[in-house]
Coordinates of C-alpha atoms and ligand atoms in Angstrom, one line a residue:
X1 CA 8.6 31.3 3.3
X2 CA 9.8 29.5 6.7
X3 CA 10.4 26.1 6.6
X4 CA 11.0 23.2 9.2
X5 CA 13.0 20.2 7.5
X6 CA 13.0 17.0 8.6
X7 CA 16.0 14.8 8.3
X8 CA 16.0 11.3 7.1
X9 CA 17.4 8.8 8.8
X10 CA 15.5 5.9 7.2
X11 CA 11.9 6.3 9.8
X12 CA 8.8 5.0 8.0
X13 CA 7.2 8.4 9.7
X14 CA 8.8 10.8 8.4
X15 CA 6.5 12.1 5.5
X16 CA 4.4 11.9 8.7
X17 CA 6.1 14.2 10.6
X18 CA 6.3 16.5 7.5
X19 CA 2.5 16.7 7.1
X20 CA 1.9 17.1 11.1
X21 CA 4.2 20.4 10.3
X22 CA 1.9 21.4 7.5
X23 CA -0.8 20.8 8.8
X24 CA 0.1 23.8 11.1
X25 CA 0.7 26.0 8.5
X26 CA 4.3 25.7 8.0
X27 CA 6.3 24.6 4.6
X28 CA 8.0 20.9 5.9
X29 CA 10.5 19.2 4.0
X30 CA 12.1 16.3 4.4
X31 CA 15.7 16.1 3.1
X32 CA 18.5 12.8 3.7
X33 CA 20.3 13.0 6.7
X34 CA 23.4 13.4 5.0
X35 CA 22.2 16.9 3.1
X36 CA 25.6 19.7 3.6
X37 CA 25.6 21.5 6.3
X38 CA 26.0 24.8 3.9
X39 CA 22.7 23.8 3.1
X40 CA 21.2 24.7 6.4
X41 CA 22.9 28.5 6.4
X42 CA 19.8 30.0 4.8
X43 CA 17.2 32.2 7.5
X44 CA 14.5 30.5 6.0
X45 CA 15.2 27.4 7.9
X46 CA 13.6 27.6 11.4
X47 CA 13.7 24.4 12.8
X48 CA 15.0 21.1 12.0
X49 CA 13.6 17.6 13.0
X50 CA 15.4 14.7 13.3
X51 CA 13.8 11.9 12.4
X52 CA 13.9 8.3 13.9
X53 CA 15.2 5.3 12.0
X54 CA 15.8 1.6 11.9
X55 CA 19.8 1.5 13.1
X56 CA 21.5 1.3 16.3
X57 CA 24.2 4.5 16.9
X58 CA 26.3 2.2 17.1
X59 CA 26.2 -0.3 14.2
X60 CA 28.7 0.2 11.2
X61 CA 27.5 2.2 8.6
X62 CA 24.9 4.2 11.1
X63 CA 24.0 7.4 9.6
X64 CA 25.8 10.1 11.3
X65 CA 25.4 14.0 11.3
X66 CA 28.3 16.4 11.9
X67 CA 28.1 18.1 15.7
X68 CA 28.1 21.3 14.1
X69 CA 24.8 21.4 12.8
X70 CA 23.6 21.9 16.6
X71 CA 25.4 25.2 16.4
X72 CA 23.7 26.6 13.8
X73 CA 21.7 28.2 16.3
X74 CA 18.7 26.6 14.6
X75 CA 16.1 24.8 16.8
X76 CA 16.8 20.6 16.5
X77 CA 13.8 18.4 18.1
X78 CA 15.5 14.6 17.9
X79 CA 13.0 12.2 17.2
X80 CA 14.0 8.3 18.6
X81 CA 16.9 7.5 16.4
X82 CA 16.9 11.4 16.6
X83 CA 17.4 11.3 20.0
X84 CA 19.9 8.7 20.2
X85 CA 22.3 10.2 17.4
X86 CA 22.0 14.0 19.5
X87 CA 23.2 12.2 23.0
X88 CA 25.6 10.1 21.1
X89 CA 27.6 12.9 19.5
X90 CA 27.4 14.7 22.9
X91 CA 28.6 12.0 24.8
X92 CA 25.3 10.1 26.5
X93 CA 24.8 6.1 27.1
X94 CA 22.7 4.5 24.4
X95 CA 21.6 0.9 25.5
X96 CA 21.5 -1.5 22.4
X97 CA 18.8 -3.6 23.4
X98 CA 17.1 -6.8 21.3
X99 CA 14.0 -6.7 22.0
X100 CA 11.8 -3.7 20.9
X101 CA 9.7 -1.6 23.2
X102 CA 6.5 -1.1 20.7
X103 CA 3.2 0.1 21.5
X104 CA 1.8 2.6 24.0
X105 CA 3.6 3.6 27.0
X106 CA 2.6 6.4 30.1
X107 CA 4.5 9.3 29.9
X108 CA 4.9 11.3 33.0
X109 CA 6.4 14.7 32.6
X110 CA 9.3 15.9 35.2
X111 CA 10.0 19.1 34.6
X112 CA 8.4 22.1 32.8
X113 CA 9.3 23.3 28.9
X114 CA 8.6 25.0 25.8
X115 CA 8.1 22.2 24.3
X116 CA 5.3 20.4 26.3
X117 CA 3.5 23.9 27.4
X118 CA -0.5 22.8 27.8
X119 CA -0.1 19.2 27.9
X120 CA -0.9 17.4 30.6
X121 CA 1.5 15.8 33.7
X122 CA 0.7 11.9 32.4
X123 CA -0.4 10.7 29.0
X124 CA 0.0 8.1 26.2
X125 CA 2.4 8.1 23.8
X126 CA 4.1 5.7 21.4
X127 CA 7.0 4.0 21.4
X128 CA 8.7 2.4 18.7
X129 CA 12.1 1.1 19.4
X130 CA 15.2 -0.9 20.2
X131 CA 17.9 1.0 21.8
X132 CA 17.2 4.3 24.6
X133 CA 19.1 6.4 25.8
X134 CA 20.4 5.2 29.6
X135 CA 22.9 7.9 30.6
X136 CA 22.0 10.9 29.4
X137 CA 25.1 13.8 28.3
X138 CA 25.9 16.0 30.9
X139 CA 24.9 19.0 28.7
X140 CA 21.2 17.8 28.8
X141 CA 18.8 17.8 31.1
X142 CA 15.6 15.5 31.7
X143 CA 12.0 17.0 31.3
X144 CA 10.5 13.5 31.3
X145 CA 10.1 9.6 31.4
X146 CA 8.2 6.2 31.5
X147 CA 8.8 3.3 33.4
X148 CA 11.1 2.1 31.3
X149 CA 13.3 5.2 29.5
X150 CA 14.0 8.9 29.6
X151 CA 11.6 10.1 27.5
X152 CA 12.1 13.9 27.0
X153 CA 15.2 15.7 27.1
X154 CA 16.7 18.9 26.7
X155 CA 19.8 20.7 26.3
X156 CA 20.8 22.9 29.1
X157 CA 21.8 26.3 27.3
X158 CA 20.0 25.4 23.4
X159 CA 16.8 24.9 22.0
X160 CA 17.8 21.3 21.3
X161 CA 14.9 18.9 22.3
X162 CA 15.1 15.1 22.6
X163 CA 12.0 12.8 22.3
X164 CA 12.5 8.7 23.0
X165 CA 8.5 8.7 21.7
X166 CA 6.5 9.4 18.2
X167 CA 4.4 12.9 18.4
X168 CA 3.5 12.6 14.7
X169 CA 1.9 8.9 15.6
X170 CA -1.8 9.6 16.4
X171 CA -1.4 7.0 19.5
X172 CA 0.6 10.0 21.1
X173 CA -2.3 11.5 22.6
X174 CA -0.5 15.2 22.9
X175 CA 1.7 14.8 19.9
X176 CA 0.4 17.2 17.7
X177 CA 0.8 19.7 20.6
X178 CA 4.4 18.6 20.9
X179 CA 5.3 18.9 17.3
X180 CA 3.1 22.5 17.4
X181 CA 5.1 23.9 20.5
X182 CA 8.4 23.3 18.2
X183 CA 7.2 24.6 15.2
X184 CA 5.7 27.8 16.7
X185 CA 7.1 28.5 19.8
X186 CA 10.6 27.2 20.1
X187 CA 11.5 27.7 15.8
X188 CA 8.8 30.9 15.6
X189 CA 8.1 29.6 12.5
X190 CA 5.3 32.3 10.5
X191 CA 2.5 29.6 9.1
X192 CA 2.0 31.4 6.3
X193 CA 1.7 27.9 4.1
X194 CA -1.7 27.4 2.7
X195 CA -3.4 25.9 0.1
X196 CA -5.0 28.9 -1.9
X197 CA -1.9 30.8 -1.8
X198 CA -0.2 27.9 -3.5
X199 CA -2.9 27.4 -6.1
X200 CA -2.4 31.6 -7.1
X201 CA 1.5 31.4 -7.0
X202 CA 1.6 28.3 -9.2
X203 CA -0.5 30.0 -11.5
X204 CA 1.0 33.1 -12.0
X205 CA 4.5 31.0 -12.4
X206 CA 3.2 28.4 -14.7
X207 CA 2.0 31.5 -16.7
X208 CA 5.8 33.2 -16.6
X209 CA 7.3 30.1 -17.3
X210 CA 5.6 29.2 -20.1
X211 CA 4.3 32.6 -21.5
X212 CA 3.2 31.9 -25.5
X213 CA 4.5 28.2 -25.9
X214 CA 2.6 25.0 -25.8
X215 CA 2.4 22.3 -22.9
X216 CA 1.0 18.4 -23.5
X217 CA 0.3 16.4 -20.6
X218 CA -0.5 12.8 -20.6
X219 CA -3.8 12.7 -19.2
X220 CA -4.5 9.0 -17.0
X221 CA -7.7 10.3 -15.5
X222 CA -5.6 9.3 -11.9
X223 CA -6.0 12.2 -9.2
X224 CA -2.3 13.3 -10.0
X225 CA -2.1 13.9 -13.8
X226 CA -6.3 15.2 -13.6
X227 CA -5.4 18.0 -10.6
X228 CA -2.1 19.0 -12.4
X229 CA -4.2 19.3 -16.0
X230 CA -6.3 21.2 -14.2
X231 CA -3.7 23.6 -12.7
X232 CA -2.5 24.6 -15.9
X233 CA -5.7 24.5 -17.8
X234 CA -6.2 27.6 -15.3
X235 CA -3.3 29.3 -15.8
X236 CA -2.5 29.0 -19.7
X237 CA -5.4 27.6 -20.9
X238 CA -5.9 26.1 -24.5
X239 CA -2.2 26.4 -24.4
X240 CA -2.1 23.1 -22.8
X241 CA -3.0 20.0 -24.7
X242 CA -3.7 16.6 -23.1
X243 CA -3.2 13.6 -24.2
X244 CA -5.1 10.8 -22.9
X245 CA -4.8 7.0 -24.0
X246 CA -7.1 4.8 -23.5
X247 CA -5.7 1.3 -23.3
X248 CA -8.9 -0.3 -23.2
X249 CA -8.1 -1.7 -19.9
X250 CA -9.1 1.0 -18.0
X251 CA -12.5 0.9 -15.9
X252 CA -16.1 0.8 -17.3
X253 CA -16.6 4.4 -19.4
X254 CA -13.8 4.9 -18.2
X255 CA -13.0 6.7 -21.1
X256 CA -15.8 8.5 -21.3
X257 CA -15.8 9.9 -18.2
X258 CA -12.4 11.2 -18.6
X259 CA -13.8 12.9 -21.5
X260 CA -17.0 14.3 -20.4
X261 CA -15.4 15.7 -17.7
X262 CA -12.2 17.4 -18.9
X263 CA -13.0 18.4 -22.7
X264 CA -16.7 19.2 -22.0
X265 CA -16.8 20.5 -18.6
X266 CA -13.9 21.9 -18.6
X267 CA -13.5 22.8 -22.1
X268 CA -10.0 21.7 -22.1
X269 CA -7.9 20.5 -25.1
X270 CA -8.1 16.4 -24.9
X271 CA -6.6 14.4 -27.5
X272 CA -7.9 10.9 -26.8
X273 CA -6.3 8.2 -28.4
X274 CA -8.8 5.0 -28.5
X275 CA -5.4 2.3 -28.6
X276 CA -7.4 -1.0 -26.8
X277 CA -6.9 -3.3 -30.1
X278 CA -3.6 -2.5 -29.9
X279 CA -3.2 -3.6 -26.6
X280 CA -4.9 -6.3 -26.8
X281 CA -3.0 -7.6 -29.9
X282 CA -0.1 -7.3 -28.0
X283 CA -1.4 -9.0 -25.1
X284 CA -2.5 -12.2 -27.1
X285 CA -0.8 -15.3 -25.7
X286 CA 0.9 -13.5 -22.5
X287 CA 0.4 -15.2 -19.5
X288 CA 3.8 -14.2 -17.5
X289 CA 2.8 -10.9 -14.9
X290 CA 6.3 -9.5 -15.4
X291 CA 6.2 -9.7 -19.2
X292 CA 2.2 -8.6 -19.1
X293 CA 3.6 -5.2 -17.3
X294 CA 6.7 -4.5 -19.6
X295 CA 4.2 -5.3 -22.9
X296 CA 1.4 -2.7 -21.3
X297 CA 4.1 -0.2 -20.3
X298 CA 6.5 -0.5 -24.0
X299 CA 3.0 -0.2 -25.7
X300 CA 2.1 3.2 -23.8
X301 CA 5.2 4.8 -23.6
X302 CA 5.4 4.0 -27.8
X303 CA 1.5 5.0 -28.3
X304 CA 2.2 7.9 -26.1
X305 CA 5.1 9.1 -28.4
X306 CA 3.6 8.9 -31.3
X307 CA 0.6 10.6 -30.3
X308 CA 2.9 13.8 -29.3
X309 CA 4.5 13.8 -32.6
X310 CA 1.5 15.7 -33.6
X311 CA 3.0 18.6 -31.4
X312 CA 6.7 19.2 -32.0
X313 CA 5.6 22.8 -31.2
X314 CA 5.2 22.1 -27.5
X315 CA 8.1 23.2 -25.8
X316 CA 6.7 21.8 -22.0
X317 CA 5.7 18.4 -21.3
X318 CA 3.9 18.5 -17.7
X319 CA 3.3 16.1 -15.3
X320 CA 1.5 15.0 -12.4
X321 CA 4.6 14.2 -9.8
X322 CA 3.9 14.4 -6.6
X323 CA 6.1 14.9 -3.5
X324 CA 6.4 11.7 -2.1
X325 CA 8.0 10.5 -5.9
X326 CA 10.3 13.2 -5.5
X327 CA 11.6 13.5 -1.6
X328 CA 15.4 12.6 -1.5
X329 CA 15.4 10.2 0.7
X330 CA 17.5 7.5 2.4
X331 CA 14.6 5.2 2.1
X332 CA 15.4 4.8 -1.6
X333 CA 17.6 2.2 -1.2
X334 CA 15.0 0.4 1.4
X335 CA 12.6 -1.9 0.3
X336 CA 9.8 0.3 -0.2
X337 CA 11.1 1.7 -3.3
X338 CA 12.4 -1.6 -4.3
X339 CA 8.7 -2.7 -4.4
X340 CA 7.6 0.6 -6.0
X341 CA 10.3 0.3 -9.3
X342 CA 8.0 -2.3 -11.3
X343 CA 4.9 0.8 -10.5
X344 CA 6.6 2.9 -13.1
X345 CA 5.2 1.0 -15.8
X346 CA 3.0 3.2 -17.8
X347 CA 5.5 6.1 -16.6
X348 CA 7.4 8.1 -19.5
X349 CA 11.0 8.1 -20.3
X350 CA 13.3 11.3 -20.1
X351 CA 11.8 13.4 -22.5
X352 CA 14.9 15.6 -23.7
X353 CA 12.9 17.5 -26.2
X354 CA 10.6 18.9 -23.5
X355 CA 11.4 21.0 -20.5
X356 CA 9.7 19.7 -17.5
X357 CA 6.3 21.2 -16.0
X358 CA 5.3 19.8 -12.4
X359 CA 3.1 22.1 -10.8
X360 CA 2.6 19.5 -8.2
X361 CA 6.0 18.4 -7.3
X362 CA 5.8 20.2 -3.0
X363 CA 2.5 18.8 -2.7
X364 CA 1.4 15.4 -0.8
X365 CA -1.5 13.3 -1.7
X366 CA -3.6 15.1 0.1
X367 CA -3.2 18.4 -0.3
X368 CA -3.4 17.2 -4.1
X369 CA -6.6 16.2 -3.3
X370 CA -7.7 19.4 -1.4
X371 CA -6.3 21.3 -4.8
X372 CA -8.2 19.3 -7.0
X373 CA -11.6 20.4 -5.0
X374 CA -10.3 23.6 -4.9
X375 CA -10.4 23.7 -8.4
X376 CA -13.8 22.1 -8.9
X377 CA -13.0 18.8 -10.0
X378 CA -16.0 16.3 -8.3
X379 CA -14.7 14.8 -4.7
X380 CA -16.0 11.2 -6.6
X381 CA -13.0 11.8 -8.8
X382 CA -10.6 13.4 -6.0
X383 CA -11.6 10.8 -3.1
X384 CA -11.2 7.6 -6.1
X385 CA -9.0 4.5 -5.1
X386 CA -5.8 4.0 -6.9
X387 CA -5.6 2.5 -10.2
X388 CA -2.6 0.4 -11.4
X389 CA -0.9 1.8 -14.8
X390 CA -1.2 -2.0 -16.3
X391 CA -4.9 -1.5 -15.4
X392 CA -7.1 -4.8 -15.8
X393 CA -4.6 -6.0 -17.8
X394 CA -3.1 -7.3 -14.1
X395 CA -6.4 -8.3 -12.7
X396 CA -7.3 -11.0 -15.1
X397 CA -5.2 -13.9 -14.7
X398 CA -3.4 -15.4 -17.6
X399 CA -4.4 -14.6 -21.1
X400 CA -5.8 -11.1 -21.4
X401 CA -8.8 -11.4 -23.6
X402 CA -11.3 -8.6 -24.8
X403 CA -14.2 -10.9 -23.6
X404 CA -12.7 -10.9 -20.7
X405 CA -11.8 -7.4 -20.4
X406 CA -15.8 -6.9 -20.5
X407 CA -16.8 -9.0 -18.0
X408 CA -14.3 -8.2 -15.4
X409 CA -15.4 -4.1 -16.3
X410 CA -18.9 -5.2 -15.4
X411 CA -18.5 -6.8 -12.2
X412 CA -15.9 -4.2 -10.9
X413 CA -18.8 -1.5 -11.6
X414 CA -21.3 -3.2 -9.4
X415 CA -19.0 -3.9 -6.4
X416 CA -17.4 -0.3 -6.7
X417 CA -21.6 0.5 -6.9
X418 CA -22.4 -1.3 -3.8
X419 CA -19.7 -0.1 -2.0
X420 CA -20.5 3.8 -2.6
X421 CA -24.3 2.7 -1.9
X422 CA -23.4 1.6 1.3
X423 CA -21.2 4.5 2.5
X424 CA -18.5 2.1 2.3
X425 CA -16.1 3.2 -0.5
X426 CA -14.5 6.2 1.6
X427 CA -13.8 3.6 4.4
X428 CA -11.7 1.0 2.1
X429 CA -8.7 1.9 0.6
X430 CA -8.7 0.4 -2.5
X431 CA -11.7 -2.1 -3.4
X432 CA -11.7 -4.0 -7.5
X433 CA -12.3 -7.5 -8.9
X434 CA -10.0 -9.8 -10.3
X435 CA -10.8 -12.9 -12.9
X436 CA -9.7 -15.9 -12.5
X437 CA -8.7 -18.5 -15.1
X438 CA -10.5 -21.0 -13.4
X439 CA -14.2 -22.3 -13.9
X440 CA -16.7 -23.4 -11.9
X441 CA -19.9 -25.5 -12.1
X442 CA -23.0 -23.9 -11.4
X443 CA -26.7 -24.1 -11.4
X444 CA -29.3 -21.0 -12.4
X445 CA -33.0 -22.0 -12.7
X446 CA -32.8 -24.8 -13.8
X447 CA -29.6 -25.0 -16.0
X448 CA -26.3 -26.2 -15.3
X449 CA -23.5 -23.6 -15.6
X450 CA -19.8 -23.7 -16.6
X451 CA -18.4 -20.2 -16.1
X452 CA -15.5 -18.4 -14.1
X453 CA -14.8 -17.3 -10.9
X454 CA -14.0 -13.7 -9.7
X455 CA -12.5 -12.9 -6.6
X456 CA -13.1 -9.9 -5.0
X457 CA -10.4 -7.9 -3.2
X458 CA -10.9 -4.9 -0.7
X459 CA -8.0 -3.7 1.6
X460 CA -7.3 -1.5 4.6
X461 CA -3.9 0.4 4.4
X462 CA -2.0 3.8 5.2
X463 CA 0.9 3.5 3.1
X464 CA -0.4 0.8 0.3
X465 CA 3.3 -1.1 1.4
X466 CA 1.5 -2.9 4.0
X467 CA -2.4 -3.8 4.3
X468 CA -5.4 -5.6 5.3
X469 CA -8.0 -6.8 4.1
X470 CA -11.5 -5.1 4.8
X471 CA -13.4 -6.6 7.1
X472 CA -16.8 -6.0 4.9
X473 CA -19.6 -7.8 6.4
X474 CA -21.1 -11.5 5.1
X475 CA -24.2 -9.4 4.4
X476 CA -22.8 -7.0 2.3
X477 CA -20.6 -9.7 0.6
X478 CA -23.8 -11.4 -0.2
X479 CA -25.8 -8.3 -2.5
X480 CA -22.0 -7.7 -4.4
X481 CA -21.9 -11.5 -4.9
X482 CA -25.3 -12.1 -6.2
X483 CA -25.8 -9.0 -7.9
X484 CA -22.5 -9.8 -9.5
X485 CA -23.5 -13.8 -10.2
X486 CA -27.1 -12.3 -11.6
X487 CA -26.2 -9.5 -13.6
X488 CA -22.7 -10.4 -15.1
X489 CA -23.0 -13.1 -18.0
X490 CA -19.2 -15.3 -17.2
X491 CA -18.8 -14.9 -13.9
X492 CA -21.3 -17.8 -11.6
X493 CA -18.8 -17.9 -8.3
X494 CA -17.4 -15.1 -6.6
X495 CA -14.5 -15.7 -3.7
X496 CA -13.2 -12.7 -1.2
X497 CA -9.7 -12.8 -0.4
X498 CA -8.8 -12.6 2.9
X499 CA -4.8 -12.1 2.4
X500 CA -2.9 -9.5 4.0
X501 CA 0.0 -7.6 2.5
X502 CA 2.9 -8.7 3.3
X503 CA 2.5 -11.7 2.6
X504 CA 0.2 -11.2 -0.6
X505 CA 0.6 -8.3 -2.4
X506 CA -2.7 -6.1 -3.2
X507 CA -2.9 -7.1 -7.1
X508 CA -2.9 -10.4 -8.3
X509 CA -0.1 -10.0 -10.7
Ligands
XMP601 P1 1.0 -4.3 -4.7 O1 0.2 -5.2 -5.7 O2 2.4 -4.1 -5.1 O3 0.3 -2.8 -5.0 O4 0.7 -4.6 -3.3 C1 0.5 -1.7 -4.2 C2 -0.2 -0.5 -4.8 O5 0.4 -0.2 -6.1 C3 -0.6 -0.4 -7.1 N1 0.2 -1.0 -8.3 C4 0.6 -0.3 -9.4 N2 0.4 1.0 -9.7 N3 1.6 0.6 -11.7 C5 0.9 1.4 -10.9 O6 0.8 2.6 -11.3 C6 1.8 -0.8 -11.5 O7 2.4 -1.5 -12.2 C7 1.2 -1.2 -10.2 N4 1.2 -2.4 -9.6 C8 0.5 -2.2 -8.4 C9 -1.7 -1.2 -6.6 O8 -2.9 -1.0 -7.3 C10 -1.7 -0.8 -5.1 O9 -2.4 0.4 -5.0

């Protein structure tokens, strides 16, 4: 299959870049900028993408790439940092500069190419940098500009492109013509990547893989582990065992949708194991957020274990990774996955007494999801927001309690009910409650009240490493609040948080 990979060099776009490529058909992957060149001697490789990237060229420690990979004789389009590394190693002016140029610029086009074919003389794109390139190398050639830098370059005898601007950013407003014009008619890339194929070859290769032996799979009721169940439910059926623990921190029914849906819809194999007392006993007088995650995430991993001892038979445990947990990256050492580490919780250990199944591991988010709907799981379970592994055990402040477990699964219900009554749910990116340890003094008829507060939390994000929060109206506040206040014995004060991430973080704890 052709393939266009994209090379890291520390961009917060580039699994963006990688899905524009997709999206057109055509296998992207994205691979750290300091991958062997041997690597790249393969046919299947038709284009490469260089991606942009916080550094300077010039700073110590910049990440560099040998000149020879430009004479592979494999298309390069050099994305910002992309560009500035390509006229660097040929010999062009970069000009550090201090100040970033970010935001929309005009780009007027100067010359004719392959690469900008059908798009028009001036248009928006988006800039996001410090240094451009001032001199360009005498090898290159300039196919376009804004009032402040060259913007499009080329090199005079190779298909090697250079682009100051974003075309994977949606601001560009001919971007994905740009990054369509590389991939198809500079690379000649065959888009011959698609969904349907991919469901039928992971089938019939989950099936050789695992022919007569057993898989378990540690069922969360998340889109990941549900779509990959799934998956292999298909291919090997009641082959495939899952194993689904319910912490009793999990949503209301929670549990018993997971159920419902999996062992009698789908008639697959679903072990649950009911462990919320245990949970809880382990919870009792831990107030610490830190020591709350490693207590919830020690507990699963040891319930989880146990449970699987019932299956020494299985020679496959499968799992639900996706590509973004998987992508090489240079970004590893960045904050982002810094942040990302204490997520694990609720994750499993290496397992070396099982091979490893991960029918999902190429796949984004969303193509997960557009498998998953594919195979006929409901789009209320495909398009759900995100749901911590420590569950509600992080969104009740302090002492977890299992009266306040209930109260907390109540009034989450009836905001997540407004919210999908009022067409909102799809526009929000990830909407709960959280309890306070805090009380508050109240009046209902004609009775003084003493009971807690609940703050209600809704945010706007892309990436989930920045957000914020919804802008929900005061009117639609109001029903969740007194629907919440009326129906939800313990909770008679409800708050909405209007902190953005950084500096809050989404959960509480
Ligand atoms: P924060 O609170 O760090 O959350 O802004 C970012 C996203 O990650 C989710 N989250 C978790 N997911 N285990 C998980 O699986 C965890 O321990 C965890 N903590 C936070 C959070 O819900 C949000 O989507």
């Amino acid at each position: 299959m052709d393939k266009i990979i994209v090379l890291d060099f520390g961009s917060q776009y580039n699994q963006l870049i990688a899905r524009r490529v997709r999206e057109l058909g055509v296998y992207s992957e994205i691979l750290p900028y300091d991958k062997p060149l041997e690597y790249f001697k393969d046919d299947s490789i038709k284009g490469i993408i260089l991606s942009g990237g916080p550094n300077s060229v010039y700073d110590t420690g910049a990440p560099r790439i040998s000149k020879e990979i430009y004479k592979l004789g494999i298309p390069i389009l050099g994305i910002c940092y992309g560009m500035q590394i390509t006229q660097y190693l040929f010999g062009g002016k970069i000009s550090p500069s201090n100040k970033r140029e970010y935001g929309k610029s005009i780009l007027n086009i100067i010359k004719e190419s392959k690469l900008t074919k059908g798009i028009e003389i001036t248009s928006t794109v988006w800039m996001s940098h410090g240094d451009h390139v001032d001199e360009l190398s005498n090898d290159f050639i300039e196919l376009g500009n804004t009032d402040s830098c060259i913007a499009i370059a080329k090199h005079k005898d190779l298909e090697i492109y250079n682009l100051q601007f974003h075309p994977e950013v949606t601001h560009t407003t001919f971007g994905k013509e740009i990054i369509k014009n590389f991939t198809l008619n500079i690379c000649n890339a065959v888009p011959n990547w698609n969904l349907d194929d991919y469901i039928t070859t992971t089938i019939k290769s989950i099936k050789d893989k695992v022919q007569n032996n057993q898989v378990i799979l540690g069922l969360s009721g998340g889109v990941d582990s549900s779509v990959a169940a799934t998956l292999i439910h298909k291919a090997i059926g009641d082959k495939l065992t899952c194993i689904f623990v319910d912490t009793g921190l999990l949503r209301k029914d929670e549990g018993d949708k997971v159920m419902s849906l999996y062992k009698d819809n789908f008639n697959m194999n679903v072990v649950r194991v009911n462990a919320g007392d245990q949970f809880l006993n382990k919870l009792k007088g831990v107030i610490d957020p830190e020591e709350k995650r490693k207590v919830i995430g020690n507990e699963f991993i040891k319930v989880f274990e146990n449970a699987k001892r019932d299956y020494k038979d299985a020679k496959f445990l499968a799992q639900g990774t996706i590509y973004p947990d998987v992508i090489e990256s240079v970004s590893v050492n960045g904050p982002s996955e810094t942040i990302k580490s204490h997520h694990n919780v609720g994750g499993l250990p290496d397992d070396l007494d099982f091979e490893l199944l991960e029918p999902l591991r190429e796949l984004f988010k969303d193509e997960v999801r557009e498998v998953g709907l594919n195979l006929g799981i409901p789009k209320n379970m495909i398009m759900r927001h995100p749901f911590p592994g420590p569950g509600l055990g992080i969104r009740i402040i302090e002492e977890v309690l299992i009266e306040k477990v209930k109260i907390l699964q109540d009034a989450d219900d009836i905001f997540i009910e407004e919210l999908i009554k009022n067409n909102l749910y799809e526009n929000v990116s990830q909407a709960f409650v959280v309890l306070l340890p805090v009380k508050s003094v109240g009046v209902m008829g004609d009775k003084r009240t003493y009971e807690y507060v609940a703050a209600i939390r809704s945010v706007d994000t892309v990436d989930f490493m920045t957000a914020t929060f919804s802008r929900l109206s005061y009117d639609f506040l109001d029903i969740v609040a007194s629907r919440i206040i009326n129906e939800v014995r313990g909770i008679n004060r409800i708050v909405y948080d209007i902190t953005s991430k950084p500096p809050g973080t989404i959960e509480w704890e």
